Short mmCIF file of C-alpha atoms and ligand atoms in Angstrom, two decimals:
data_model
loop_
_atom_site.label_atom_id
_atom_site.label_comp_id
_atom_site.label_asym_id
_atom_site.label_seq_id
_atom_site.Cartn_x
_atom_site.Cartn_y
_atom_site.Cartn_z
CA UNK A 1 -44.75 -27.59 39.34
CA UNK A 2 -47.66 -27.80 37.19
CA UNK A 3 -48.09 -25.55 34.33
CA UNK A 4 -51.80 -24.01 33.33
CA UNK A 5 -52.47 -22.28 29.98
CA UNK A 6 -54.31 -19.16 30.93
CA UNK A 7 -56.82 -17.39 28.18
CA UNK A 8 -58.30 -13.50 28.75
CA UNK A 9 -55.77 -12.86 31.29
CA UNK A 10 -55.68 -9.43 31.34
CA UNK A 11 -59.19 -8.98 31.14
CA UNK A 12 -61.23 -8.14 34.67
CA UNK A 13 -62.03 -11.82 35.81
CA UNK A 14 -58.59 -13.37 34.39
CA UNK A 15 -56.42 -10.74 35.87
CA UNK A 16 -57.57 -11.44 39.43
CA UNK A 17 -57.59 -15.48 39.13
CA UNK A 18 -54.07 -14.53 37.49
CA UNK A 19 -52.71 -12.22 40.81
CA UNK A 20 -54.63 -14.56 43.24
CA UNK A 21 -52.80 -18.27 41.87
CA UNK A 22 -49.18 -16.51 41.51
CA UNK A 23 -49.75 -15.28 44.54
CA UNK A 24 -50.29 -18.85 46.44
CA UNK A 25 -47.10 -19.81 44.43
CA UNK A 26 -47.82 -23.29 43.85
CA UNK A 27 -48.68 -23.28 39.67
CA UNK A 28 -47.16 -21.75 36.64
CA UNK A 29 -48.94 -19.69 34.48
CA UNK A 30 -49.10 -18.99 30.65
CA UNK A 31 -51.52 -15.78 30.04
CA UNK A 32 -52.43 -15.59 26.13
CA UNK A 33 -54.22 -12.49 26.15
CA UNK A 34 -54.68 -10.32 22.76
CA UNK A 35 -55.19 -7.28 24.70
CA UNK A 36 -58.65 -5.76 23.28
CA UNK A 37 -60.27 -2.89 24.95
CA UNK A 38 -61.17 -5.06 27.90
CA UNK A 39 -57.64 -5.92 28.68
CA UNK A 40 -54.52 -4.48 29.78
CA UNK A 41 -50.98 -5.46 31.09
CA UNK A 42 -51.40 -2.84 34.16
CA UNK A 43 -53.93 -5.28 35.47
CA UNK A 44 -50.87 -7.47 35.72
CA UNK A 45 -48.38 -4.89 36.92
CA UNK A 46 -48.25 -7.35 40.51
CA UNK A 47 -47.14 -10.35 38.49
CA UNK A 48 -45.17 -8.70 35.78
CA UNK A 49 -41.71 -9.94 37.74
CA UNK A 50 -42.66 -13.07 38.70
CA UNK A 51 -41.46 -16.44 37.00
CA UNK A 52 -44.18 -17.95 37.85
CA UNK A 53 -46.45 -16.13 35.33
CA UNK A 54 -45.42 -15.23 31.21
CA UNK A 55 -47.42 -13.41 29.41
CA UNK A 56 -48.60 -13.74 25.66
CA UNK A 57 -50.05 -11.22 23.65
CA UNK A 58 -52.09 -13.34 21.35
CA UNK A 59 -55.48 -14.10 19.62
CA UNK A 60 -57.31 -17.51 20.55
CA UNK A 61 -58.28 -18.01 17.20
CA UNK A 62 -54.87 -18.55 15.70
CA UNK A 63 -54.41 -22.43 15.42
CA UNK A 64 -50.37 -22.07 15.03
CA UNK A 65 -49.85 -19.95 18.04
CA UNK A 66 -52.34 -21.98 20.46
CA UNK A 67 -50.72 -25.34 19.31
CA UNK A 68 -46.88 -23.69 19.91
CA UNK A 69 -48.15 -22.58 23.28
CA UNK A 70 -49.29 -26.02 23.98
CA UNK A 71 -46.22 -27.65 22.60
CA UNK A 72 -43.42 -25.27 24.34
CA UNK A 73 -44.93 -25.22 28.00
CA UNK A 74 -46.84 -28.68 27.78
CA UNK A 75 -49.53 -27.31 30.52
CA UNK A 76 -51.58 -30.06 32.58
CA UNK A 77 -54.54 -27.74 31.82
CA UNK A 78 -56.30 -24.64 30.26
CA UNK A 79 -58.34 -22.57 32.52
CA UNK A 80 -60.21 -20.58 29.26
CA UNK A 81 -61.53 -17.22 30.18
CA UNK A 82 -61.23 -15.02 26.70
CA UNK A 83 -64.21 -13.63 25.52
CA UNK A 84 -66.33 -10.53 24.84
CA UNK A 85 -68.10 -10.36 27.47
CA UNK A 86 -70.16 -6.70 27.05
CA UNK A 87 -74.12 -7.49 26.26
CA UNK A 88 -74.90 -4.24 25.08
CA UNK A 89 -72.01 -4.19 22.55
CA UNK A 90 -73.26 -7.77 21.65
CA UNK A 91 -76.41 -6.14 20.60
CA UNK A 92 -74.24 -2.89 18.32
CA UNK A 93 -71.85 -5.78 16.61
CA UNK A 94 -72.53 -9.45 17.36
CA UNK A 95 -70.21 -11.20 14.45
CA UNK A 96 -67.01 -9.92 17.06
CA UNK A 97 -68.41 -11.81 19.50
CA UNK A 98 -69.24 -15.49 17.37
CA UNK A 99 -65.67 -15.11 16.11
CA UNK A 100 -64.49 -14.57 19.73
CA UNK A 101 -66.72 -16.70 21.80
CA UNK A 102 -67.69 -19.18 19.21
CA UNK A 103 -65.11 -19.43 16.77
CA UNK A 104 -62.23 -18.94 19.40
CA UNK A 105 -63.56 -21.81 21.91
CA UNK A 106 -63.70 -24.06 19.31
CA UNK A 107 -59.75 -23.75 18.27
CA UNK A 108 -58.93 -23.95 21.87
CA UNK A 109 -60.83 -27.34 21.81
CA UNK A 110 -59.49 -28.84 18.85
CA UNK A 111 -56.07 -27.98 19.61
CA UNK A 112 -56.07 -28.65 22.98
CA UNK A 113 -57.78 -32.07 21.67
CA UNK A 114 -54.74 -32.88 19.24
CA UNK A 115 -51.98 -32.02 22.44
CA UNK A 116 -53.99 -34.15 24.82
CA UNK A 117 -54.51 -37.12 22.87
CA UNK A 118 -51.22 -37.42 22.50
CA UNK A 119 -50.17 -37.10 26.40
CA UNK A 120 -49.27 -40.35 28.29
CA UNK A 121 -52.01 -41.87 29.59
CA UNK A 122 -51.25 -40.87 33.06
CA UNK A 123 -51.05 -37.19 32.14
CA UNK A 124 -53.92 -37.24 30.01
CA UNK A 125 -56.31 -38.78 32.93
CA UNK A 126 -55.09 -35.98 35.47
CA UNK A 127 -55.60 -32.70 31.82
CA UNK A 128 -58.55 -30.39 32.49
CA UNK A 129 -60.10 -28.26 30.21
CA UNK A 130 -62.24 -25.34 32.40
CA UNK A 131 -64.41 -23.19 30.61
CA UNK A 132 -65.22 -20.15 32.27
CA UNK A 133 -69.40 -19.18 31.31
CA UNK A 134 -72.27 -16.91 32.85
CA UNK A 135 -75.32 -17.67 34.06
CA UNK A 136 -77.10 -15.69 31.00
CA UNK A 137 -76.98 -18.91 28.92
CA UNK A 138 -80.31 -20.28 30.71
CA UNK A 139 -81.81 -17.03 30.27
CA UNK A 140 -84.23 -15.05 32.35
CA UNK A 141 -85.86 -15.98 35.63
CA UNK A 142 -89.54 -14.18 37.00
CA UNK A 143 -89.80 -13.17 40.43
CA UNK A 144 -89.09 -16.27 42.27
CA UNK A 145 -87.16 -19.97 41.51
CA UNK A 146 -83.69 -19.76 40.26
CA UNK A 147 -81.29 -21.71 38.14
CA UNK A 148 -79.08 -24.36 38.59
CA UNK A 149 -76.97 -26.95 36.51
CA UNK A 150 -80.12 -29.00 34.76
CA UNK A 151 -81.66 -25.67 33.88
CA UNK A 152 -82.51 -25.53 29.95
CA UNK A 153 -80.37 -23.18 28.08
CA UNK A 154 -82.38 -20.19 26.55
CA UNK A 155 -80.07 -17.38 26.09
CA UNK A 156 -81.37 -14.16 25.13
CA UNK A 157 -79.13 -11.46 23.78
CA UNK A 158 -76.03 -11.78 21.12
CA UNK A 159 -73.89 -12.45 23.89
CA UNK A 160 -75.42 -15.11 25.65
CA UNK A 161 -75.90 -16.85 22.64
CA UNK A 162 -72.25 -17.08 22.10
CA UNK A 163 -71.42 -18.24 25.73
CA UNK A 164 -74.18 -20.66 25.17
CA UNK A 165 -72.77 -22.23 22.00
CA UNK A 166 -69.49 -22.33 22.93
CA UNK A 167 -70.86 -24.60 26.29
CA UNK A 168 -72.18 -26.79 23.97
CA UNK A 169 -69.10 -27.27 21.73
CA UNK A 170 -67.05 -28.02 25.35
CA UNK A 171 -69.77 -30.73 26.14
CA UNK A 172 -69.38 -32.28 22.84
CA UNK A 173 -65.37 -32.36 23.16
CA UNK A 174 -66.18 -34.18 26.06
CA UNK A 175 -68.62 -36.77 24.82
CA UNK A 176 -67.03 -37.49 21.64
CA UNK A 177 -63.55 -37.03 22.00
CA UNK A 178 -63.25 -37.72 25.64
CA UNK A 179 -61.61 -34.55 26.17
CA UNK A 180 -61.61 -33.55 30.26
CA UNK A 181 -63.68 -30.70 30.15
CA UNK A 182 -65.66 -28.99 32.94
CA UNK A 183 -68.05 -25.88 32.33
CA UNK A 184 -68.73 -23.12 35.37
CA UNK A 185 -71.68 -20.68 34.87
CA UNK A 186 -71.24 -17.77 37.32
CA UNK A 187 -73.63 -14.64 37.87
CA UNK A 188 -72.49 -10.93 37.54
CA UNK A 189 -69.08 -10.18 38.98
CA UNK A 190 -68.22 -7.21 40.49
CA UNK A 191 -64.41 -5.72 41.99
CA UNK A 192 -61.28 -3.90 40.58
CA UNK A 193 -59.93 -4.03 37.49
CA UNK A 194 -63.41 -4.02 35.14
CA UNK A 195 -63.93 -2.03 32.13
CA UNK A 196 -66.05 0.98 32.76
CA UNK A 197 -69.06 0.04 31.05
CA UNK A 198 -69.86 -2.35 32.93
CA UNK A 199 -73.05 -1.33 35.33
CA UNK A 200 -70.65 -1.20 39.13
CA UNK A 201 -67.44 0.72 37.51
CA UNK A 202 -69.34 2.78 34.91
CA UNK A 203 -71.98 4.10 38.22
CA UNK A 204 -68.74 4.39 40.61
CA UNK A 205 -66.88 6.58 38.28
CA UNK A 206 -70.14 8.80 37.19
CA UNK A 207 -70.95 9.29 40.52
CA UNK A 208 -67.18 10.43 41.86
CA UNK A 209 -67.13 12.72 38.77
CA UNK A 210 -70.63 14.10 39.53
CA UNK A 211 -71.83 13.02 36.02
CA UNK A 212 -75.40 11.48 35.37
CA UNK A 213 -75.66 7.50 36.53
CA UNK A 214 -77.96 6.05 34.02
CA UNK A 215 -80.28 3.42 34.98
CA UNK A 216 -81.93 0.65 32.68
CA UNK A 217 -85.65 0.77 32.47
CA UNK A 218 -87.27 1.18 36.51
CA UNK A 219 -83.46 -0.75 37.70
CA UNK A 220 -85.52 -3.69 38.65
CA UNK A 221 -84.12 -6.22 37.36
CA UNK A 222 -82.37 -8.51 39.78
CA UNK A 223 -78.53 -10.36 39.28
CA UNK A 224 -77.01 -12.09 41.80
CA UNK A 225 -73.49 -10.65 42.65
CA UNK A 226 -70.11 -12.20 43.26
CA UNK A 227 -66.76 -10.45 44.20
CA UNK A 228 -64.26 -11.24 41.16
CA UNK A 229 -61.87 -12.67 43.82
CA UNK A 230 -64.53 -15.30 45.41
CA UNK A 231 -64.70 -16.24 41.99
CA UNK A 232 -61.58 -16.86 41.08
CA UNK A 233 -60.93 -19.02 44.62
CA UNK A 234 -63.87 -20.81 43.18
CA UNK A 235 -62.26 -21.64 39.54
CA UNK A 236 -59.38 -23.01 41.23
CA UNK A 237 -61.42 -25.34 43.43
CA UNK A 238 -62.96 -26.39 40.46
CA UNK A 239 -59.46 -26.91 38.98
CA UNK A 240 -57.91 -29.10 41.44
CA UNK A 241 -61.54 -30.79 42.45
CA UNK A 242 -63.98 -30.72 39.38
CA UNK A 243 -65.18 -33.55 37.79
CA UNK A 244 -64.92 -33.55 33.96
CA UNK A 245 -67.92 -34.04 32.05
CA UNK A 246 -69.83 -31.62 34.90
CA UNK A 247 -70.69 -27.83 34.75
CA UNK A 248 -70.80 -26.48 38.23
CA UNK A 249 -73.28 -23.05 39.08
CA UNK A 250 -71.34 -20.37 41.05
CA UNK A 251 -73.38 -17.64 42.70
CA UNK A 252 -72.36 -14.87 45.01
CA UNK A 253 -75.97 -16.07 46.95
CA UNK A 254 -76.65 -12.20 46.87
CA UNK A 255 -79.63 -10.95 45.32
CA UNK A 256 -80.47 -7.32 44.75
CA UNK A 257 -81.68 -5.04 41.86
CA UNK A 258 -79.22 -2.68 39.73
CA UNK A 259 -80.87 0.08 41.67
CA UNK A 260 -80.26 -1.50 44.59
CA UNK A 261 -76.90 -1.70 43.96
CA UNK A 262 -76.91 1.73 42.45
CA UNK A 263 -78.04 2.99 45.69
CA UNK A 264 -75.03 1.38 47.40
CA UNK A 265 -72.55 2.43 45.18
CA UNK A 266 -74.03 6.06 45.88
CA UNK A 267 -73.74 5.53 49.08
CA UNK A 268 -70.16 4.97 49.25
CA UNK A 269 -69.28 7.73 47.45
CA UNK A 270 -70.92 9.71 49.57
CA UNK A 271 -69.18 8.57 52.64
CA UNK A 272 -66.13 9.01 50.52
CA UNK A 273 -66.48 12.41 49.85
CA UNK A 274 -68.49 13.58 53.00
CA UNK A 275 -71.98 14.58 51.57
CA UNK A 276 -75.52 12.94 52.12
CA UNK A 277 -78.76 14.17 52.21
CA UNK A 278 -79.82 16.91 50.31
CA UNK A 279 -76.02 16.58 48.21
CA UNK A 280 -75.82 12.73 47.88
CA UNK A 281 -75.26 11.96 44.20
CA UNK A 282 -78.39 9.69 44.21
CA UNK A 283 -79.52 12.88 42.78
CA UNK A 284 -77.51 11.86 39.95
CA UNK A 285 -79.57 8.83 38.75
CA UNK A 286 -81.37 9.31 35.98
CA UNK A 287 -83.96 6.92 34.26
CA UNK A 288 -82.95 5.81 30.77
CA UNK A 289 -84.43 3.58 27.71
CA UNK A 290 -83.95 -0.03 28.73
CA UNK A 291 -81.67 -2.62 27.30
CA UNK A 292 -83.36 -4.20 24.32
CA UNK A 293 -84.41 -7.99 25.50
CA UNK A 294 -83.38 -7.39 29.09
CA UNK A 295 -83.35 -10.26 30.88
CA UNK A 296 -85.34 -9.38 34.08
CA UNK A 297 -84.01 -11.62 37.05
CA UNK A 298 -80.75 -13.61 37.53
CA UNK A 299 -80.27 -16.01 39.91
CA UNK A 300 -78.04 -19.42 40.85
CA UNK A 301 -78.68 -22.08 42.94
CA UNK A 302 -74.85 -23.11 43.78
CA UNK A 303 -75.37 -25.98 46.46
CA UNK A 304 -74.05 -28.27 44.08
CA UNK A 305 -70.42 -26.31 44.10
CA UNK A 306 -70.95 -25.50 48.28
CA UNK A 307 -71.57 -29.18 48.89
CA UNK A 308 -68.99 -31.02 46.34
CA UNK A 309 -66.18 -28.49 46.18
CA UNK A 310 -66.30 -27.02 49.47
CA UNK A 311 -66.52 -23.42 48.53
CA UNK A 312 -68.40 -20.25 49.71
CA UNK A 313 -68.17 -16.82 48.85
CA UNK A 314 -67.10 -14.71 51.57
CA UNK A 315 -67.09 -10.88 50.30
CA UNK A 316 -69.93 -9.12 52.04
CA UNK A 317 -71.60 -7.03 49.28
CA UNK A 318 -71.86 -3.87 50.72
CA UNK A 319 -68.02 -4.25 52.24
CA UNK A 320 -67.18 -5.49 48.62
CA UNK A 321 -68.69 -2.53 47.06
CA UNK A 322 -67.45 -0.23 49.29
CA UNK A 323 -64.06 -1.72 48.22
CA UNK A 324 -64.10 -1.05 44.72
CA UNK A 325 -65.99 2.27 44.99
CA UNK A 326 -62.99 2.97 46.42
CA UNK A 327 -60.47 1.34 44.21
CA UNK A 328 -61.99 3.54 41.57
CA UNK A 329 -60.95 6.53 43.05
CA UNK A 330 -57.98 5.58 43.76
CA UNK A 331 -56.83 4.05 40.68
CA UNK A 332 -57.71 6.74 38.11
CA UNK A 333 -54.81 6.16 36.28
CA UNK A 334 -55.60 2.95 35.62
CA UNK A 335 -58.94 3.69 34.15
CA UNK A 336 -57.25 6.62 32.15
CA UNK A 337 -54.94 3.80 30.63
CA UNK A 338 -57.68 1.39 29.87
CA UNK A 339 -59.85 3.96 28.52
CA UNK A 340 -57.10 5.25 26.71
CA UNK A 341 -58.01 8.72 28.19
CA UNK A 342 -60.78 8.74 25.78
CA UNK A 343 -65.16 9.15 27.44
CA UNK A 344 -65.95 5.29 27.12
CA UNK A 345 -69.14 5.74 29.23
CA UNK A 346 -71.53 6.40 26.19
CA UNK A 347 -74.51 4.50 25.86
CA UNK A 348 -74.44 1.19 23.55
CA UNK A 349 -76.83 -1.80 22.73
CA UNK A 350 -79.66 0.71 21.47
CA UNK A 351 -78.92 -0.18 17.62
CA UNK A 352 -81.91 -2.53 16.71
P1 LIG B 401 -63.35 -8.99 30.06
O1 LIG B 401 -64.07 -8.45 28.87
O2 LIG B 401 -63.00 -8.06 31.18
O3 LIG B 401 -61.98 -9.67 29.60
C1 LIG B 401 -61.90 -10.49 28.48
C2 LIG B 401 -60.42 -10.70 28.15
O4 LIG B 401 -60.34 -11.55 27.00
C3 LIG B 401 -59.70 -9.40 27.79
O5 LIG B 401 -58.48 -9.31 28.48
C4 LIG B 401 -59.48 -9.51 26.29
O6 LIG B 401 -58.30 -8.85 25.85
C5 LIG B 401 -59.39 -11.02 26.11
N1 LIG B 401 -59.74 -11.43 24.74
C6 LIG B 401 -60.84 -11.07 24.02
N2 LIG B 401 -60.79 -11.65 22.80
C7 LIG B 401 -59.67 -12.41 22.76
C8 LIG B 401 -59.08 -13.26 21.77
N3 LIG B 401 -59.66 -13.43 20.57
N4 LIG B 401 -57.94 -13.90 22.08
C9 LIG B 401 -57.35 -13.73 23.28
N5 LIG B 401 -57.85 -12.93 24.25
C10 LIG B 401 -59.00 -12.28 23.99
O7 LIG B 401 -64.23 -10.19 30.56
P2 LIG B 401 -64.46 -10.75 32.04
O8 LIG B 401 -65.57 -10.00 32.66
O9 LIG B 401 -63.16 -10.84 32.73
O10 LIG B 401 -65.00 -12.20 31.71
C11 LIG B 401 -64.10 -13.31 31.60
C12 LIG B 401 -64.91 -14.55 31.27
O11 LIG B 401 -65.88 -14.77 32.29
C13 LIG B 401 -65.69 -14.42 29.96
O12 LIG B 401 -65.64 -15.66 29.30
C14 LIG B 401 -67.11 -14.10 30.42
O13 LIG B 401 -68.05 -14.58 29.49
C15 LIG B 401 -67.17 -14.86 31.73
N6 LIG B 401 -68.12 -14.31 32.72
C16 LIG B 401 -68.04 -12.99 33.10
C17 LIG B 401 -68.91 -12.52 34.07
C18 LIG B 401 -68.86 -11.09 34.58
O14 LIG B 401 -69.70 -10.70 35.39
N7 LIG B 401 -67.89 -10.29 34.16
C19 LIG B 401 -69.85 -13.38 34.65
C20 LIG B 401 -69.89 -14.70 34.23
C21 LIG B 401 -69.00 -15.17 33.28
#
């Protein structure tokens, strides 16, 4: 059975690739997680028995521990997923997010270079490097066109800029060392298990707890939205299928404005708790300074992963979002946990 090393694990994204794959039972996993405030082991309380998944609490950046990982379980690839991944706290504290994102990417290379190189021939032909990145490297989009893999990159906030260099450093691992690396760019996820600050969980919660829902600027702007489970069916098509040396676009094909989606977020909470009209808790939104350098429109062309790799999403957004509306009330403990009981639903990215 092969073996993959898994990074950010028990953050939102790796937490559900890391459920879905142990629960198809065919690969062993190695999660090296180091647990910030975007990750916890109750994301992984499904898995926690299972040999097919071991868990590592552990920083990216530390050369020993990467090249002991890579030396004890001698994976046949490294799906890398660890990041910081929250724009507006990009914009309060960037350095956390070059050391992360920049600095971390490039030890993963370079020791996963020096444990590859050394693999029979065979073994290093078949070794795959995937490097999990967002669509905000290319930037912003106007009202129409959208991007795909030959876009230019033109990232615009802290964060992007990290994602964006730490592409770049995966594309030159592949060109000069030879390393088997693919890249996948993927719009805004949305499901279970995310940190609420992000815009679906942070609205969801507000708006069961009949707090204010703050939105951006007018809540024009536009993303494209996947469910965090099409996704991760997605990154292991690209696993077992990818080409190395190509990045691959993956979009939810689903267009619609944050106050679109605000909208249906309200809306399930008010079928949730019986009230419309006059009581639904779109009376909650409230109009608040926009992010500094928001990007205004989002949006992937994927035919290139529909057509080589065979995959589609298939969550309907407004059955996905109904979903996890839901799975936020239900799962209050978990958001207690991850929050460490403490109001994480203050406003950031406003210190420039
Ligand atoms: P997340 O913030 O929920 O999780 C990140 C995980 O990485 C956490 O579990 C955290 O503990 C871990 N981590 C952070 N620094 C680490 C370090 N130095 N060493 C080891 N682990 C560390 O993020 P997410 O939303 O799950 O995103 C996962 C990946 O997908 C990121 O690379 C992100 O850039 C990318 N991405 C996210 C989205 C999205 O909509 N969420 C969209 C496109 C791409």
């Amino acid at each position: 059975m092969q073996t993959i090393l898994v990074t950010g694990g028990a953050g939102f994204i790796g937490s559900c690739l890391v459920r879905q794959w142990v629960a198809q039972g065919d690969l062993r996993l190695v999660n090296l997680d180091l647990l910030t405030y975007a990750g916890s082991r109750t994301s992984l309380a499904t898995v926690a028995d299972s040999p097919l998944h071991t868990f590592v609490e552990g920083d990216i950046r530390d050369r020993e521990l990467v090249a002991r990982l890579l030396a004890e379980h001698r994976p046949t690839a490294m799906v890398h997923l660890a990041a910081e991944s929250h724009v507006d706290r990009s914009i309060d504290g960037p350095q956390r997010f070059v050391e992360t994102n920049v600095v971390g990417t490039f030890t993963l290379l370079d020791e996963t270079r020096k444990y590859w190189r050394e693999l029979p021939a065979d073994q290093r032909e078949r070794f795959r490097f995937v490097h999990v990145s967002t669509d905000e490297v290319y930037g912003a989009l106007g009202d129409s066109g959208t991007f795909d893999e030959l876009s230019p990159y033109q990232p615009n906030s802290p964060y992007a800029a990290t994602k964006a260099s730490s592409d770049h450093l995966v594309r030159a691992y592949h060109r000069t060392y030879g390393l088997p690396t693919i890249t996948t760019n993927s719009s805004n996820n949305y499901g279970p298990y995310q940190y609420p600050e992000k815009l679906v969980p942070l609205v969801a919660l507000n708006a069961l707890d009949g707090r204010p829902i703050p939105v951006y600027g007018s809540g024009n702007q536009v993303r494209d939205w996947l469910h965090v489970a099409d996704h991760a069916q997605a990154l292991r098509k690209v696993l077992d299928q990818g080409t190395p040396g190509e990045t691959y676009c993956i979009g939810g094909d689903c267009e619609h404005s944050n106050l679109e989606v605000v909208h249906a977020i309200c809306d399930a909470v008010d079928q949730l708790n019986g009230t419309a009209g006059p009581n639904s808790c779109r009376k909650l939104i409230e109009f608040v300074a926009d992010r500094p350098g928001h990007d205004w429109r989002y949006a992937l062309d994927s035919s290139k992963v529909h057509e080589q790799l065979g995959w589609k999403p298939t969550t309907e957004f407004a059955v996905g979002i109904r979903k996890t509306v839901r799975w936020y009330a239900e799962n209050r403990a978990w958001v207690d946990e991850i929050t460490g009981g403490n109001d994480r639903r203050g406003r950031l990215g406003l210190d420039c």
